[in-house]
């Protein structure tokens, strides 16, 4: 007789509703954006993307490097898990393997690329220790290493967890029946793990396929689909329609994955009970697997060793004396404690809600007789969440929930994290539950227990260690994630990873490593606590069962109360800006020096404590402007002028300024300039001498053969800093002449056509490139600080881009102080700003001749978004195939 289980149907319905509202709806929104343009439904976006230069090559590259990484990761994780479960190596070694295998997941992916550069780069820690560079880290090899490290913890968790439920007595049976060693291994170890091994490969594949952080650091000219998506969504001119097309293409492999996993379900083996079997002694086996696993662990630790070195030296690699200055700089930041508390709260709430959702989903698919179609829906949800990049999910949340009560709240952060990381916890729970005896619920029902009591008293105690692992997984990932939350966190709900992103934007890589250590310490402590709870097995079986029965009843009541309380908390939209809060929220992409000058102007003129200042990278803030429009949390924005103009044209989101601005050049009525950024050639004087390179005097010099492999520039498709270089070339040589020069510059740059505007300076500073092109004031600051950095004002000229202040028009909800603060910044902050950015913008401003750039010039055409797009097309024509 078919059992009707109302509880299962309720759980299934709740899970489907959650993902329908917070996954399917955003995906549909993205899908519509890929088809709908200003003139209605069109396939033009798909046509332009698929026919675009380099798209199919980037897609092929992604499949190659993600596939290779996933295969290697799964093999390495299998070896490490096998060493733990099927060898007699000392327990201390097993614990060491278990700890190191999970280490990479305790750090944000932003740290991985920096760790690779500072370990294996030309001036890296390991390079300096051994006296030579082992291999070229930019391109396929760098991505492969980064991806393997990134996905090793997830793969290990899946395989190690499932391997613990494989009954080892069948190995004894197989040997007694005369099977060969290989046959025994295949039938009693590999076959029960087939589904998990496939899940590990697919999970690792998609994590690599959708990651952007590692390619941004070490991808070089080996372009992958994630970097294409970033360029479309958050390039110097965002194109959400074309970006949505790329996102849809990235979802297609999930269909194949669902089919593969469904097929491999037939290999899922259940055991009536799991026997405790003593492993046969085999020194050769123990020696080989133990040594190989330790070698893997040492390799991982050697890469991350740089994190424990760089923060404690004065200035790597130029001054390696011991110093705590970087720690002091970070912990003196008043905003740090607040964002750290926010991170802890979001992580705990995400873990509580996420574990409940993952457990519920696994019960539906692994412990119920609900229809196969319903189970396939849950499986599909898990695969879809696994394929959507966090960056896309964050932007999709922006599109869907801007203007709602959950915008810029803790609620939206928690929900986004639960959705984003659902796949692995669900697969972990499903693997555990599917290995248990399938007749437990039926037996309990015949004995008079209802379904809920059976789950609480029998199933949950047997899955408790996995539940704790899932809680730990959600907690740690919520602590380290940045790709999605950077777009949906508000000024009052920022978390620590956004602070790391901010420091990266300012090129403060020493401070990035300090915060990485702080996060590592927090996550290590949390993991140790969770692991201790999961491994508590010191009581006798009888005592353990009695204690679990009593404890779980209390835990169930407490859990229900906690979830209800959390739901009430979320329903109130906690974390959202209160209507009575008169603080002005300021969003800015300005450099550190500009931010400090603006804060000083406000504080010195009576506005201290009346504002919240939040900084973003240009791309992230640009994405928020164009996605949220007037619904943006900010009351006042300082941003690249052409971005402000683009946002105004599309969203009509800024109000005219109510105070007079006497600018030297004409600006729109809704914004006023605060700074002007100049471009220049930046050089590492030590590398120039070491490689016996002539000092360049012009941009055209960078096209010379002698600079091949020695220079770094920025891609105009992803950063407006590169526009300063193109302005100089086009102004001096015309478009055709500029193409000839730019082609050779790109050839010389090779792997160092960077996505970030600060990328070339970062490489020159780190000794990875001898020459770069970047912002003049950053080079001036580095030179004055004593670094071996110098700059050359090119003969073609120092061209500029301005940043402006604009007040968001929120109608009746507009904060009147925002306009006052904009006026205060312009009238009282310009003197300090002029010291760092010595370019007069207002009538009556002057600077000393010694502070001026050597060759200031203005591009003959007005800098508009349309002109930027035209120059982007010119740049694409010049890139090597």
Short mmCIF file of N, CA and C in Angstrom, two decimals, residues 695-818:
data_model
loop_
_atom_site.label_atom_id
_atom_site.label_comp_id
_atom_site.label_asym_id
_atom_site.label_seq_id
_atom_site.Cartn_x
_atom_site.Cartn_y
_atom_site.Cartn_z
N UNK A 695 64.54 53.43 -20.49
CA UNK A 695 63.37 54.10 -19.93
C UNK A 695 62.48 54.59 -21.08
N UNK A 696 61.23 54.16 -21.11
CA UNK A 696 60.34 54.63 -22.19
C UNK A 696 60.01 56.10 -22.00
N UNK A 697 59.81 56.79 -23.11
CA UNK A 697 59.43 58.20 -23.05
C UNK A 697 58.05 58.45 -23.63
N UNK A 698 57.51 57.45 -24.31
CA UNK A 698 56.20 57.62 -24.94
C UNK A 698 55.44 56.31 -24.89
N UNK A 699 54.14 56.39 -25.14
CA UNK A 699 53.32 55.18 -25.22
C UNK A 699 53.77 54.32 -26.40
N UNK A 700 54.20 54.97 -27.45
CA UNK A 700 54.64 54.24 -28.64
C UNK A 700 55.87 53.38 -28.35
N UNK A 701 56.69 53.82 -27.39
CA UNK A 701 57.86 53.03 -27.02
C UNK A 701 57.47 51.66 -26.49
N UNK A 702 56.31 51.57 -25.86
CA UNK A 702 55.87 50.30 -25.27
C UNK A 702 55.60 49.23 -26.32
N UNK A 703 55.53 49.66 -27.60
CA UNK A 703 55.32 48.71 -28.69
C UNK A 703 56.63 48.12 -29.19
N UNK A 704 57.76 48.57 -28.66
CA UNK A 704 59.06 48.08 -29.12
C UNK A 704 59.29 46.63 -28.67
N UNK A 705 60.08 45.92 -29.47
CA UNK A 705 60.35 44.50 -29.22
C UNK A 705 61.00 44.27 -27.86
N UNK A 706 61.84 45.20 -27.40
CA UNK A 706 62.58 45.00 -26.15
C UNK A 706 61.67 44.90 -24.93
N UNK A 707 60.44 45.39 -25.04
CA UNK A 707 59.53 45.35 -23.90
C UNK A 707 58.60 44.13 -23.92
N UNK A 708 58.82 43.21 -24.84
CA UNK A 708 57.96 42.03 -24.93
C UNK A 708 58.05 41.20 -23.65
N UNK A 709 56.91 40.94 -23.05
CA UNK A 709 56.86 40.19 -21.80
C UNK A 709 57.20 41.00 -20.58
N UNK A 710 57.38 42.32 -20.75
CA UNK A 710 57.81 43.16 -19.64
C UNK A 710 56.78 44.20 -19.23
N UNK A 711 55.67 44.31 -19.96
CA UNK A 711 54.71 45.39 -19.68
C UNK A 711 53.35 44.84 -19.28
N UNK A 712 52.57 45.68 -18.63
CA UNK A 712 51.19 45.35 -18.23
C UNK A 712 50.30 46.55 -18.53
N UNK A 713 49.17 46.30 -19.14
CA UNK A 713 48.19 47.35 -19.44
C UNK A 713 46.81 46.85 -19.03
N UNK A 714 45.84 47.74 -19.09
CA UNK A 714 44.47 47.40 -18.71
C UNK A 714 43.60 47.28 -19.95
N UNK A 715 42.63 46.38 -19.88
CA UNK A 715 41.68 46.17 -20.97
C UNK A 715 40.56 47.20 -20.86
N UNK A 716 40.35 47.98 -21.91
CA UNK A 716 39.31 49.02 -21.88
C UNK A 716 37.91 48.41 -21.81
N UNK A 717 37.79 47.13 -22.18
CA UNK A 717 36.48 46.48 -22.09
C UNK A 717 36.02 46.30 -20.66
N UNK A 718 36.96 46.27 -19.72
CA UNK A 718 36.60 46.02 -18.33
C UNK A 718 36.96 47.16 -17.38
N UNK A 719 37.81 48.09 -17.82
CA UNK A 719 38.21 49.18 -16.93
C UNK A 719 38.39 50.46 -17.73
N UNK A 720 37.87 51.55 -17.19
CA UNK A 720 37.98 52.84 -17.87
C UNK A 720 39.38 53.43 -17.76
N UNK A 721 40.24 52.88 -16.89
CA UNK A 721 41.62 53.37 -16.80
C UNK A 721 42.33 53.24 -18.15
N UNK A 722 42.02 52.17 -18.88
CA UNK A 722 42.65 51.96 -20.19
C UNK A 722 42.26 53.04 -21.18
N UNK A 723 41.16 53.72 -20.93
CA UNK A 723 40.72 54.77 -21.83
C UNK A 723 41.75 55.91 -21.88
N UNK A 724 42.45 56.12 -20.79
CA UNK A 724 43.46 57.17 -20.74
C UNK A 724 44.60 56.86 -21.72
N UNK A 725 44.94 55.58 -21.84
CA UNK A 725 45.97 55.18 -22.79
C UNK A 725 45.49 55.36 -24.23
N UNK A 726 44.26 54.93 -24.49
CA UNK A 726 43.74 55.04 -25.85
C UNK A 726 43.54 56.49 -26.27
N UNK A 727 43.15 57.34 -25.32
CA UNK A 727 43.03 58.76 -25.65
C UNK A 727 44.35 59.31 -26.17
N UNK A 728 45.45 58.94 -25.50
CA UNK A 728 46.76 59.42 -25.91
C UNK A 728 47.14 58.92 -27.29
N UNK A 729 46.92 57.65 -27.57
CA UNK A 729 47.29 57.08 -28.87
C UNK A 729 46.45 57.66 -30.00
N UNK A 730 45.14 57.75 -29.80
CA UNK A 730 44.25 58.24 -30.85
C UNK A 730 44.48 59.72 -31.11
N UNK A 731 44.67 60.48 -30.03
CA UNK A 731 44.89 61.91 -30.18
C UNK A 731 46.17 62.20 -30.96
N UNK A 732 47.21 61.39 -30.74
CA UNK A 732 48.51 61.65 -31.35
C UNK A 732 48.66 61.04 -32.73
N UNK A 733 48.12 59.83 -32.93
CA UNK A 733 48.38 59.10 -34.17
C UNK A 733 47.14 58.85 -35.02
N UNK A 734 45.97 59.29 -34.56
CA UNK A 734 44.75 58.99 -35.29
C UNK A 734 44.33 57.54 -35.05
N UNK A 735 43.13 57.19 -35.46
CA UNK A 735 42.62 55.86 -35.15
C UNK A 735 43.43 54.77 -35.83
N UNK A 736 43.79 54.95 -37.10
CA UNK A 736 44.55 53.91 -37.80
C UNK A 736 45.95 53.77 -37.21
N UNK A 737 46.60 54.89 -36.93
CA UNK A 737 47.92 54.83 -36.33
C UNK A 737 47.88 54.25 -34.93
N UNK A 738 46.81 54.58 -34.19
CA UNK A 738 46.66 54.04 -32.83
C UNK A 738 46.52 52.52 -32.88
N UNK A 739 45.82 51.99 -33.89
CA UNK A 739 45.66 50.54 -34.01
C UNK A 739 47.01 49.86 -34.20
N UNK A 740 47.84 50.45 -35.04
CA UNK A 740 49.15 49.85 -35.29
C UNK A 740 49.99 49.76 -34.01
N UNK A 741 49.96 50.84 -33.23
CA UNK A 741 50.73 50.85 -31.98
C UNK A 741 50.12 49.91 -30.95
N UNK A 742 48.79 49.97 -30.83
CA UNK A 742 48.12 49.19 -29.79
C UNK A 742 48.27 47.69 -30.03
N UNK A 743 48.27 47.27 -31.30
CA UNK A 743 48.46 45.84 -31.59
C UNK A 743 49.78 45.34 -31.02
N UNK A 744 50.84 46.11 -31.22
CA UNK A 744 52.15 45.70 -30.72
C UNK A 744 52.23 45.79 -29.19
N UNK A 745 51.55 46.77 -28.61
CA UNK A 745 51.51 46.87 -27.14
C UNK A 745 50.84 45.64 -26.55
N UNK A 746 49.73 45.21 -27.15
CA UNK A 746 49.02 44.03 -26.66
C UNK A 746 49.88 42.77 -26.81
N UNK A 747 50.61 42.67 -27.90
CA UNK A 747 51.51 41.53 -28.08
C UNK A 747 52.58 41.52 -27.00
N UNK A 748 53.16 42.68 -26.72
CA UNK A 748 54.18 42.78 -25.68
C UNK A 748 53.63 42.49 -24.29
N UNK A 749 52.37 42.88 -24.05
CA UNK A 749 51.76 42.65 -22.74
C UNK A 749 51.49 41.17 -22.51
N UNK A 750 51.15 40.44 -23.58
CA UNK A 750 50.91 39.00 -23.45
C UNK A 750 49.81 38.69 -22.45
N UNK A 751 50.18 38.00 -21.37
CA UNK A 751 49.19 37.61 -20.35
C UNK A 751 48.75 38.76 -19.47
N UNK A 752 49.39 39.92 -19.61
CA UNK A 752 49.13 41.01 -18.68
C UNK A 752 48.28 42.13 -19.28
N UNK A 753 47.22 41.73 -19.99
CA UNK A 753 46.16 42.68 -20.33
C UNK A 753 45.11 42.53 -19.24
N UNK A 754 45.18 43.38 -18.24
CA UNK A 754 44.48 43.18 -16.98
C UNK A 754 43.03 43.64 -17.02
N UNK A 755 42.19 42.97 -16.19
CA UNK A 755 40.78 43.34 -16.08
C UNK A 755 40.60 44.57 -15.20
N UNK A 756 41.45 44.72 -14.19
CA UNK A 756 41.30 45.80 -13.21
C UNK A 756 42.20 46.97 -13.55
N UNK A 757 41.71 48.19 -13.29
CA UNK A 757 42.50 49.38 -13.53
C UNK A 757 43.75 49.44 -12.69
N UNK A 758 43.71 48.81 -11.51
CA UNK A 758 44.88 48.79 -10.64
C UNK A 758 45.79 47.61 -10.94
N UNK A 759 45.38 46.73 -11.85
CA UNK A 759 46.14 45.53 -12.16
C UNK A 759 47.58 45.79 -12.59
N UNK A 760 47.83 46.70 -13.58
CA UNK A 760 49.22 46.95 -13.99
C UNK A 760 50.09 47.46 -12.84
N UNK A 761 49.59 48.39 -12.04
CA UNK A 761 50.37 48.89 -10.91
C UNK A 761 50.67 47.77 -9.93
N UNK A 762 49.69 46.91 -9.69
CA UNK A 762 49.89 45.78 -8.78
C UNK A 762 51.04 44.90 -9.28
N UNK A 763 51.07 44.62 -10.58
CA UNK A 763 52.11 43.77 -11.14
C UNK A 763 53.47 44.45 -11.13
N UNK A 764 53.50 45.75 -11.44
CA UNK A 764 54.77 46.48 -11.40
C UNK A 764 55.29 46.54 -9.97
N UNK A 765 54.41 46.78 -9.04
CA UNK A 765 54.80 46.86 -7.63
C UNK A 765 55.31 45.52 -7.12
N UNK A 766 54.66 44.42 -7.57
CA UNK A 766 55.05 43.08 -7.12
C UNK A 766 56.24 42.52 -7.87
N UNK A 767 56.75 43.26 -8.86
CA UNK A 767 57.91 42.79 -9.61
C UNK A 767 57.56 41.80 -10.70
N UNK A 768 56.29 41.71 -11.06
CA UNK A 768 55.87 40.81 -12.13
C UNK A 768 56.00 41.46 -13.50
N UNK A 769 56.02 42.75 -13.57
CA UNK A 769 56.19 43.49 -14.82
C UNK A 769 57.08 44.69 -14.56
N UNK A 770 57.89 45.04 -15.56
CA UNK A 770 58.81 46.17 -15.39
C UNK A 770 58.13 47.50 -15.68
N UNK A 771 57.13 47.48 -16.59
CA UNK A 771 56.48 48.71 -17.03
C UNK A 771 54.97 48.49 -17.06
N UNK A 772 54.23 49.49 -16.67
CA UNK A 772 52.77 49.42 -16.73
C UNK A 772 52.18 50.77 -17.04
N UNK A 773 50.88 50.78 -17.29
CA UNK A 773 50.17 52.04 -17.49
C UNK A 773 49.05 52.10 -16.47
N UNK A 774 49.00 53.21 -15.71
CA UNK A 774 47.99 53.34 -14.68
C UNK A 774 47.78 54.78 -14.28
N UNK A 775 47.23 54.97 -13.10
CA UNK A 775 46.89 56.30 -12.61
C UNK A 775 48.12 56.97 -12.02
N UNK A 776 48.32 58.24 -12.40
CA UNK A 776 49.54 58.96 -12.04
C UNK A 776 49.66 59.15 -10.54
N UNK A 777 48.57 59.52 -9.87
CA UNK A 777 48.68 59.84 -8.45
C UNK A 777 49.06 58.61 -7.64
N UNK A 778 48.69 57.39 -8.09
CA UNK A 778 49.09 56.18 -7.38
C UNK A 778 50.59 55.94 -7.52
N UNK A 779 51.13 56.20 -8.72
CA UNK A 779 52.57 56.05 -8.93
C UNK A 779 53.35 57.07 -8.11
N UNK A 780 52.83 58.30 -8.05
CA UNK A 780 53.47 59.35 -7.26
C UNK A 780 53.53 58.93 -5.79
N UNK A 781 52.41 58.39 -5.29
CA UNK A 781 52.36 57.97 -3.88
C UNK A 781 53.34 56.85 -3.61
N UNK A 782 53.46 55.88 -4.53
CA UNK A 782 54.39 54.77 -4.34
C UNK A 782 55.84 55.25 -4.33
N UNK A 783 56.15 56.18 -5.22
CA UNK A 783 57.51 56.70 -5.28
C UNK A 783 57.85 57.45 -4.00
N UNK A 784 56.91 58.25 -3.51
CA UNK A 784 57.16 59.02 -2.29
C UNK A 784 57.29 58.13 -1.06
N UNK A 785 56.67 56.95 -1.12
CA UNK A 785 56.74 56.04 0.03
C UNK A 785 58.04 55.24 0.06
N UNK A 786 58.87 55.40 -0.97
CA UNK A 786 60.16 54.73 -0.98
C UNK A 786 60.24 53.46 -1.78
N UNK A 787 59.16 53.07 -2.44
CA UNK A 787 59.18 51.88 -3.29
C UNK A 787 60.01 52.15 -4.54
N UNK A 788 60.57 51.10 -5.17
CA UNK A 788 61.34 51.31 -6.40
C UNK A 788 60.42 51.55 -7.60
N UNK A 789 59.57 52.52 -7.45
CA UNK A 789 58.58 52.86 -8.48
C UNK A 789 58.85 54.28 -8.97
N UNK A 790 58.80 54.45 -10.28
CA UNK A 790 58.91 55.77 -10.87
C UNK A 790 57.85 55.89 -11.96
N UNK A 791 57.71 57.07 -12.49
CA UNK A 791 56.69 57.28 -13.52
C UNK A 791 57.25 58.20 -14.60
N UNK A 792 56.68 58.04 -15.79
CA UNK A 792 57.10 58.83 -16.95
C UNK A 792 55.85 59.41 -17.60
N UNK A 793 55.78 60.74 -17.68
CA UNK A 793 54.66 61.37 -18.37
C UNK A 793 54.89 61.24 -19.87
N UNK A 794 54.04 60.49 -20.56
CA UNK A 794 54.30 60.16 -21.97
C UNK A 794 54.23 61.38 -22.88
N UNK A 795 55.00 61.31 -23.96
CA UNK A 795 55.03 62.41 -24.92
C UNK A 795 53.66 62.65 -25.54
N UNK A 796 52.84 61.60 -25.63
CA UNK A 796 51.50 61.76 -26.21
C UNK A 796 50.59 62.58 -25.31
N UNK A 797 50.94 62.67 -24.04
CA UNK A 797 50.15 63.49 -23.12
C UNK A 797 49.57 62.72 -21.96
N UNK A 798 49.31 63.44 -20.86
CA UNK A 798 48.59 62.90 -19.71
C UNK A 798 47.12 63.29 -19.84
N UNK A 799 46.29 62.33 -20.22
CA UNK A 799 44.86 62.60 -20.39
C UNK A 799 44.12 62.28 -19.09
N UNK A 800 42.91 62.78 -18.98
CA UNK A 800 42.20 62.71 -17.70
C UNK A 800 40.80 62.15 -17.82
N UNK A 801 40.32 61.60 -16.69
CA UNK A 801 38.93 61.24 -16.47
C UNK A 801 38.50 61.86 -15.15
N UNK A 802 37.33 62.45 -15.10
CA UNK A 802 36.86 63.09 -13.87
C UNK A 802 35.90 62.20 -13.11
N UNK A 803 35.85 62.44 -11.80
CA UNK A 803 34.85 61.83 -10.94
C UNK A 803 34.00 62.94 -10.35
N UNK A 804 32.69 62.69 -10.28
CA UNK A 804 31.76 63.75 -9.87
C UNK A 804 30.84 63.30 -8.74
N UNK A 805 30.30 64.28 -8.05
CA UNK A 805 29.31 64.05 -7.00
C UNK A 805 27.92 64.32 -7.54
N UNK A 806 26.96 63.46 -7.17
CA UNK A 806 25.58 63.63 -7.61
C UNK A 806 24.65 63.19 -6.49
N UNK A 807 23.51 63.88 -6.36
CA UNK A 807 22.54 63.60 -5.30
C UNK A 807 21.38 62.81 -5.90
N UNK A 808 21.06 61.68 -5.26
CA UNK A 808 20.00 60.81 -5.77
C UNK A 808 18.64 61.43 -5.51
N UNK A 809 17.79 61.43 -6.53
CA UNK A 809 16.44 61.98 -6.42
C UNK A 809 15.48 60.89 -5.95
N UNK A 810 15.13 60.93 -4.68
CA UNK A 810 14.21 59.95 -4.11
C UNK A 810 12.85 60.54 -3.81
N UNK A 811 12.55 61.68 -4.43
CA UNK A 811 11.26 62.31 -4.23
C UNK A 811 11.07 62.77 -2.81
N UNK A 812 9.93 62.41 -2.22
CA UNK A 812 9.64 62.81 -0.84
C UNK A 812 10.58 62.15 0.17
N UNK A 813 11.20 61.05 -0.22
CA UNK A 813 12.09 60.34 0.69
C UNK A 813 13.53 60.85 0.62
N UNK A 814 13.78 61.86 -0.19
CA UNK A 814 15.15 62.40 -0.31
C UNK A 814 15.60 63.00 1.01
N UNK A 815 16.85 62.76 1.34
CA UNK A 815 17.43 63.31 2.56
C UNK A 815 17.99 64.69 2.24
N UNK A 816 17.44 65.76 2.85
CA UNK A 816 17.89 67.13 2.51
C UNK A 816 19.37 67.37 2.83
N UNK A 817 19.92 66.61 3.76
CA UNK A 817 21.32 66.80 4.12
C UNK A 817 22.26 66.34 3.01
N UNK A 818 21.76 65.47 2.11
CA UNK A 818 22.61 64.98 1.03
C UNK A 818 23.09 66.13 0.15
#
